[in-house]
Amino acid sequence: MGELASWVSDSLISLSVESRPVVVQYVINLSRNSASLTDLLNSLVLELGLSSSSSETNDFARQLFLQVGGNSAAASGGPHLYQTREREAEFLAKKQRTYTLLEADESGSGGKRFWKRIKSKASEIENLRRLSRQAYFKRREAKKLQELKDEIEDDECLLSMGVKLSEAEKLDLKYKKELYELIMKNRTRETDETGEFYRMPEAYDLEGRVDQDKRFAAPSNRYCDANASDKMNPFAVNEAWEKHQSEKATLKFGSKDRKQSSDEYQFVFEEDPIKFIKATEVEQGLLSSISEVNTTSERLADDRKSLPIYQYKEKLLEVVKDNQVLIIVGETGSGKTTQIPQYLLEARYTRRGKIACTQPRRVAAMSIAARVARQMGVKLGHEVGYSIRFEDRTSDRTVLKYMTDGMLLRELQSEPDLASYSVVMVDEAHERSVSTDILFGLVKDIAMARPDLKLLISSATSDTEKFSEYFDSANIFTIPGRRYHVDIHYTETQVADYLAAAVDTALQIHVKLQPGDGDILVFLPGQDDIENAEEMLRLKTRGLGTKIPELIICPIYANLPTELQAKIFIPTPQGARKVVLATNIAETSLTINGIKYIIDPGYCKTKTYQPRTGMETLKVTPVSKASATQRAGRSGRTGPGECYRLYTRDIYNSMDENVEPEIKRTNLANVVLTLKSLGIEDIKNFDFMDPPPGETLTKALELLIALGALDEPGKLTKVGRRMAEFPLDPMLSKMIVASDEYKCSSELISIAAILSLGNSVFYRPKDKRKDAATARERFYMGNVGDHIALLNVYNSWKETDFSTQWCYENYIQVRSMKQARKVREQLEGLLKMAEIEVTSNANDLDIRMAIVSGCFRHTARLQKGGSYQTVESCRTVYIHPSSVLAQAPPRWVVYHELVETSREYMRQVTELKPEWLEKVAPHYYKLEDTEDCSSKKMPRAVGRACLN
DNA sequence: GAGCACTGC
């Protein structure tokens, strides 16, 4: 019995916090009227299994049942205890018998014995309760302690930046620090297993007098134990991994900076003034040696003055005053992003509203806001803040707001005239993300209606005339950059194999030139090439042995686990050289220190979209001139650089000036819905800087009409308005809206969240493919499609309380899951906005119906030979081999997306009954369309599909 | 029997 009790208490601790009290409560309740522990537990199992919908408590009940053992029901119980009515009846009968017994017992001579038993049980239960509480307090303590630590680090970080804290705040910090130290001292003692005893404080009243110092030190010395040794942490690897995941090596502020400060590397973003100070090290070195007593804020002020833009400050303010719209051209490093908003702030442009500065990337928005807050000596989130998806660090007093361009676009939905802003600065405009392009059209329009709004478009040097022309010949203000010279080398003849050529060039540089003078950065199109190049480099350097200096090979691409990404920021040791093999990620998103040599084969992967088929492709294409220049510029930040282009000068001359802006080569369904929700009726005549292909727009409009988001004349419907609340592809939004009807919104937001990630949640290491496949099959139990399988993955993960360990065991990518969880949380919050009730319904059919309501245009029918034909465009496609359905192809399927790789594949597929189509989209399908008939029919009407 | 440039809401 004791064994059983300890098993129960162990299991209790392993349950989630929500389930624990449920279980404990049942144990207590049942102990009052049950006869023996076995019966008690049987009843408990019954109660839990029947009355709790949580599968966790169910699972507990099942395990408990097996532990109790010796019961015929347990032996034949199978995975689900109460699957059948018969079984349920059997248990009810058993329960009844227990009560009968109990009564008999009480009335008869056995009464005393019974109460004794009950008492002992009660104490066992009390024991369980105590253990559970202990576990809870332990966790709570750890959490509170971490919070305290964070607060201290936050304050200290601010203090070190020269932020002035008030007396009360200083006192508070002092108190917090003391408290923390005290706790830590005590904890060191507690973790020492040998010292589970109270130690008498040292005497302080010996020798006939009281030693006051000793006396007051007593409470804090009490638990001090210097011998506490570092024990092995079995989870160390996981923890490190988690840490990396959650922080993703971004430059953060305050407590979030924890990792950063201890690391030897750091990200450097565009226009990092610190880097430029390094660039003029000689002069700065002299300065700082003279005035070493400078406070941080004084130094920051000096830094600000040393930026190229500083000398243009007055002139710039004058021009801004006279021009409503201004194009600002400045090379990276001129300080425009950090300084201009501050100048405008000083010039009191914020009297009537905030200053917004948009960035294409989240990390940029965060790090720049942090830097500006530091320069201004204010706490981040007060006067200076940032706003990105999942994180809004602004407050009522925020006047300078850095944000992602997509975020400003979202804000426009609730504030179409940007009334709370007096200045909008669109930064990095040359990158031409879809969001910036849309913003252009919108802010241009708003500026016309609001003469008091200042508009700044900031871009690196390229296409300035185009920008100016678009904004009705706006003036251009140029700020010279400051960077070192970069020598460009071209090949004499065209190289046959860019990969081999890149590897050889890297080795040549490494062998011929002294290490220590700079590292090498090679741009390659994708993960594949990077992996191959890495292998080639390893093979070739191994042959040379110690004859050449050490070469450290660092691959980097977005899909690389974060802890491996960090490797590229570790400074190169003396006598060695680093070669970084990177995708386009190193072109804009991150900067690596110490790069002197660039090798540019001239290729990158580009996504294109074919509106006719709705197919997306990712293909290796030559880069543009602008991109080549950008790549070359990745050296020469801290000293003169060299760039080796693996193509001839003639080829360079024949390259396109710029990459085609993204808006011209992407699916615009979401963009069109956003614009419609902003009240823009005539999308085709919207003032795009580069109009997207008409066919793409037509396709998007068609889709939105089919989904019911727009009516036939193209006006936004109620469904459309609800869909526009979600930051998702319209088909996914529609699934969620439809889920309201099928009462399964909770399930659908999970599915939509995972699908919106775009990348797979299943992880398949090369050496453990088989294990990964078997792990994955579990989620496909019952021959469900990909959509439901993804839902199963999410729900199972949730049941483990979002365990990382579980992910490893099941070959699931933790990073993707965590992202999905965040997205799901956001979607859950948005359900209310879209007037959708949060409802949960495990019925497969309902969930599938909701899915089909969203992707009914993406259907395909099985043909001979295992291929499919799409209903929409009659193309021959295949189920992607990553889907389990590829092994047993159903007659009809719906798919999430179409991709062209080695073949044309449908990704994320679910089986479909053709009659559902007629039910879900009667305006689009007619019953006879889905009936089998061999003769080919023409589409019935516009927007109606041919199903044969 | 495949694959994953990079962002963003």
mmCIF file of N, CA and C in Angstrom, chain A residues 207-268:
data_model
loop_
_atom_site.group_PDB
_atom_site.id
_atom_site.type_symbol
_atom_site.label_atom_id
_atom_site.label_comp_id
_atom_site.label_asym_id
_atom_site.label_seq_id
_atom_site.Cartn_x
_atom_site.Cartn_y
_atom_site.Cartn_z
ATOM 1 N N GLU A 207 33.096 36.569 25.341
ATOM 2 C CA GLU A 207 34.098 37.486 25.879
ATOM 3 C C GLU A 207 33.472 38.705 26.549
ATOM 4 N N GLY A 208 32.301 38.497 27.079
ATOM 5 C CA GLY A 208 31.710 39.528 27.916
ATOM 6 C C GLY A 208 31.175 40.747 27.175
ATOM 7 N N ARG A 209 31.168 40.687 25.841
ATOM 8 C CA ARG A 209 30.584 41.827 25.138
ATOM 9 C C ARG A 209 29.824 41.332 23.901
ATOM 10 N N VAL A 210 28.964 42.173 23.378
ATOM 11 C CA VAL A 210 28.188 41.770 22.208
ATOM 12 C C VAL A 210 28.824 42.360 20.955
ATOM 13 N N ASP A 211 29.185 41.468 20.041
ATOM 14 C CA ASP A 211 29.758 41.937 18.768
ATOM 15 C C ASP A 211 28.585 42.252 17.827
ATOM 16 N N GLN A 212 28.305 43.525 17.685
ATOM 17 C CA GLN A 212 27.113 43.925 16.930
ATOM 18 C C GLN A 212 27.164 43.471 15.469
ATOM 19 N N ASP A 213 28.306 43.596 14.846
ATOM 20 C CA ASP A 213 28.435 43.188 13.431
ATOM 21 C C ASP A 213 28.085 41.722 13.275
ATOM 22 N N LYS A 214 28.681 40.931 14.150
ATOM 23 C CA LYS A 214 28.476 39.496 14.106
ATOM 24 C C LYS A 214 26.998 39.183 14.348
ATOM 25 N N ARG A 215 26.433 39.951 15.279
ATOM 26 C CA ARG A 215 25.062 39.707 15.670
ATOM 27 C C ARG A 215 24.110 39.883 14.475
ATOM 28 N N PHE A 216 24.305 40.971 13.765
ATOM 29 C CA PHE A 216 23.383 41.224 12.639
ATOM 30 C C PHE A 216 23.712 40.405 11.408
ATOM 31 N N ALA A 217 24.949 39.869 11.429
ATOM 32 C CA ALA A 217 25.307 39.017 10.287
ATOM 33 C C ALA A 217 24.739 37.614 10.467
ATOM 34 N N ALA A 218 24.355 37.314 11.686
ATOM 35 C CA ALA A 218 23.917 35.945 11.994
ATOM 36 C C ALA A 218 22.818 35.417 11.074
ATOM 37 N N PRO A 219 21.731 36.181 10.866
ATOM 38 C CA PRO A 219 20.664 35.616 10.023
ATOM 39 C C PRO A 219 21.113 35.291 8.611
ATOM 40 N N SER A 220 22.017 36.102 8.118
ATOM 41 C CA SER A 220 22.395 35.819 6.731
ATOM 42 C C SER A 220 23.471 34.743 6.654
ATOM 43 N N ASN A 221 24.224 34.561 7.712
ATOM 44 C CA ASN A 221 25.272 33.542 7.686
ATOM 45 C C ASN A 221 24.729 32.153 7.938
ATOM 46 N N ARG A 222 23.559 32.119 8.488
ATOM 47 C CA ARG A 222 23.042 30.873 8.991
ATOM 48 C C ARG A 222 23.127 29.714 8.005
ATOM 49 N N TYR A 223 22.684 29.977 6.819
ATOM 50 C CA TYR A 223 22.627 28.869 5.865
ATOM 51 C C TYR A 223 23.799 28.848 4.907
ATOM 52 N N CYS A 224 24.764 29.632 5.215
ATOM 53 C CA CYS A 224 25.893 29.738 4.299
ATOM 54 C C CYS A 224 26.688 28.446 4.285
ATOM 55 N N ASP A 225 26.945 27.974 3.108
ATOM 56 C CA ASP A 225 27.728 26.762 3.012
ATOM 57 C C ASP A 225 28.609 26.846 1.789
ATOM 58 N N ALA A 226 29.890 26.897 2.045
ATOM 59 C CA ALA A 226 30.810 27.094 0.934
ATOM 60 C C ALA A 226 31.072 25.811 0.170
ATOM 61 N N ASN A 227 30.680 24.684 0.765
ATOM 62 C CA ASN A 227 31.067 23.412 0.148
ATOM 63 C C ASN A 227 30.092 22.907 -0.904
ATOM 64 N N ALA A 228 29.014 23.684 -1.095
ATOM 65 C CA ALA A 228 28.036 23.214 -2.074
ATOM 66 C C ALA A 228 28.709 23.054 -3.426
ATOM 67 N N SER A 229 28.653 21.854 -3.931
ATOM 68 C CA SER A 229 29.367 21.617 -5.192
ATOM 69 C C SER A 229 28.412 21.692 -6.368
ATOM 70 N N ASP A 230 28.975 21.987 -7.487
ATOM 71 C CA ASP A 230 28.156 21.998 -8.715
ATOM 72 C C ASP A 230 27.848 20.562 -9.100
ATOM 73 N N LYS A 231 26.566 20.289 -9.153
ATOM 74 C CA LYS A 231 26.231 18.922 -9.544
ATOM 75 C C LYS A 231 25.929 18.876 -11.042
ATOM 76 N N MET A 232 26.051 17.697 -11.558
ATOM 77 C CA MET A 232 25.734 17.543 -12.976
ATOM 78 C C MET A 232 24.257 17.860 -13.196
ATOM 79 N N ASN A 233 23.990 18.624 -14.180
ATOM 80 C CA ASN A 233 22.602 18.918 -14.503
ATOM 81 C C ASN A 233 22.202 18.121 -15.729
ATOM 82 N N PRO A 234 21.339 17.124 -15.548
ATOM 83 C CA PRO A 234 21.002 16.273 -16.699
ATOM 84 C C PRO A 234 20.265 17.041 -17.791
ATOM 85 N N PHE A 235 19.719 18.185 -17.422
ATOM 86 C CA PHE A 235 18.956 18.929 -18.421
ATOM 87 C C PHE A 235 19.752 20.089 -19.017
ATOM 88 N N ALA A 236 21.037 20.120 -18.665
ATOM 89 C CA ALA A 236 21.839 21.271 -19.091
ATOM 90 C C ALA A 236 21.750 21.509 -20.594
ATOM 91 N N VAL A 237 21.818 20.425 -21.331
ATOM 92 C CA VAL A 237 21.802 20.579 -22.785
ATOM 93 C C VAL A 237 20.481 21.193 -23.239
ATOM 94 N N ASN A 238 19.396 20.617 -22.692
ATOM 95 C CA ASN A 238 18.083 21.127 -23.061
ATOM 96 C C ASN A 238 17.923 22.582 -22.690
ATOM 97 N N GLU A 239 18.385 22.896 -21.486
ATOM 98 C CA GLU A 239 18.219 24.262 -21.025
ATOM 99 C C GLU A 239 18.961 25.241 -21.914
ATOM 100 N N ALA A 240 20.170 24.878 -22.250
ATOM 101 C CA ALA A 240 20.955 25.754 -23.114
ATOM 102 C C ALA A 240 20.247 25.931 -24.443
ATOM 103 N N TRP A 241 19.730 24.818 -24.898
ATOM 104 C CA TRP A 241 19.040 24.858 -26.186
ATOM 105 C C TRP A 241 17.837 25.781 -26.109
ATOM 106 N N GLU A 242 17.037 25.604 -25.070
ATOM 107 C CA GLU A 242 15.850 26.425 -24.856
ATOM 108 C C GLU A 242 16.204 27.902 -24.815
ATOM 109 N N LYS A 243 17.250 28.167 -24.079
ATOM 110 C CA LYS A 243 17.675 29.548 -23.903
ATOM 111 C C LYS A 243 17.962 30.177 -25.252
ATOM 112 N N HIS A 244 18.702 29.383 -26.038
ATOM 113 C CA HIS A 244 19.021 29.880 -27.371
ATOM 114 C C HIS A 244 17.758 30.128 -28.175
ATOM 115 N N GLN A 245 16.864 29.172 -28.079
ATOM 116 C CA GLN A 245 15.636 29.290 -28.854
ATOM 117 C C GLN A 245 14.896 30.557 -28.486
ATOM 118 N N SER A 246 14.741 30.746 -27.182
ATOM 119 C CA SER A 246 13.883 31.842 -26.757
ATOM 120 C C SER A 246 14.526 33.185 -26.997
ATOM 121 N N GLU A 247 15.830 33.216 -26.972
ATOM 122 C CA GLU A 247 16.442 34.536 -27.107
ATOM 123 C C GLU A 247 16.882 34.813 -28.538
ATOM 124 N N LYS A 248 17.113 33.766 -29.258
ATOM 125 C CA LYS A 248 17.459 33.869 -30.682
ATOM 126 C C LYS A 248 18.509 34.930 -30.958
ATOM 127 N N ALA A 249 19.411 35.054 -30.083
ATOM 128 C CA ALA A 249 20.574 35.897 -30.288
ATOM 129 C C ALA A 249 20.251 37.301 -30.745
ATOM 130 N N THR A 250 19.188 37.844 -30.216
ATOM 131 C CA THR A 250 18.883 39.207 -30.590
ATOM 132 C C THR A 250 19.404 40.158 -29.543
ATOM 133 N N LEU A 251 19.660 41.336 -29.958
ATOM 134 C CA LEU A 251 20.144 42.343 -29.032
ATOM 135 C C LEU A 251 18.942 42.849 -28.266
ATOM 136 N N LYS A 252 18.895 42.510 -26.988
ATOM 137 C CA LYS A 252 17.715 42.898 -26.234
ATOM 138 C C LYS A 252 18.099 43.796 -25.084
ATOM 139 N N PHE A 253 17.083 44.201 -24.396
ATOM 140 C CA PHE A 253 17.273 45.189 -23.359
ATOM 141 C C PHE A 253 17.099 44.547 -21.997
ATOM 142 N N GLY A 254 17.749 45.124 -21.035
ATOM 143 C CA GLY A 254 17.497 44.764 -19.650
ATOM 144 C C GLY A 254 17.639 43.289 -19.365
ATOM 145 N N SER A 255 16.665 42.774 -18.672
ATOM 146 C CA SER A 255 16.787 41.403 -18.213
ATOM 147 C C SER A 255 16.927 40.452 -19.382
ATOM 148 N N LYS A 256 16.373 40.842 -20.487
ATOM 149 C CA LYS A 256 16.454 39.951 -21.637
ATOM 150 C C LYS A 256 17.859 39.955 -22.210
ATOM 151 N N ASP A 257 18.646 40.854 -21.713
ATOM 152 C CA ASP A 257 20.004 40.984 -22.180
ATOM 153 C C ASP A 257 20.915 39.985 -21.470
ATOM 154 N N ARG A 258 20.332 39.277 -20.516
ATOM 155 C CA ARG A 258 21.104 38.390 -19.676
ATOM 156 C C ARG A 258 22.144 37.601 -20.446
ATOM 157 N N LYS A 259 21.645 36.885 -21.413
ATOM 158 C CA LYS A 259 22.498 36.002 -22.189
ATOM 159 C C LYS A 259 23.533 36.814 -22.956
ATOM 160 N N GLN A 260 23.044 37.833 -23.549
ATOM 161 C CA GLN A 260 23.863 38.688 -24.379
ATOM 162 C C GLN A 260 25.118 39.163 -23.650
ATOM 163 N N SER A 261 24.911 39.654 -22.444
ATOM 164 C CA SER A 261 26.022 40.270 -21.754
ATOM 165 C C SER A 261 27.101 39.251 -21.441
ATOM 166 N N SER A 262 26.690 37.999 -21.261
ATOM 167 C CA SER A 262 27.688 37.018 -20.885
ATOM 168 C C SER A 262 28.354 36.419 -22.118
ATOM 169 N N ASP A 263 27.792 36.637 -23.239
ATOM 170 C CA ASP A 263 28.338 36.003 -24.434
ATOM 171 C C ASP A 263 29.458 36.820 -25.049
ATOM 172 N N GLU A 264 30.245 36.102 -25.804
ATOM 173 C CA GLU A 264 31.374 36.800 -26.390
ATOM 174 C C GLU A 264 31.040 37.366 -27.762
ATOM 175 N N TYR A 265 29.819 37.159 -28.195
ATOM 176 C CA TYR A 265 29.467 37.657 -29.508
ATOM 177 C C TYR A 265 28.297 38.605 -29.406
ATOM 178 N N GLN A 266 28.090 39.325 -30.427
ATOM 179 C CA GLN A 266 26.866 40.102 -30.475
ATOM 180 C C GLN A 266 26.508 40.436 -31.906
ATOM 181 N N PHE A 267 25.236 40.622 -32.111
ATOM 182 C CA PHE A 267 24.777 41.017 -33.428
ATOM 183 C C PHE A 267 25.063 42.492 -33.601
ATOM 184 N N VAL A 268 25.408 42.857 -34.775
ATOM 185 C CA VAL A 268 25.576 44.269 -35.055
ATOM 186 C C VAL A 268 24.641 44.573 -36.193
#
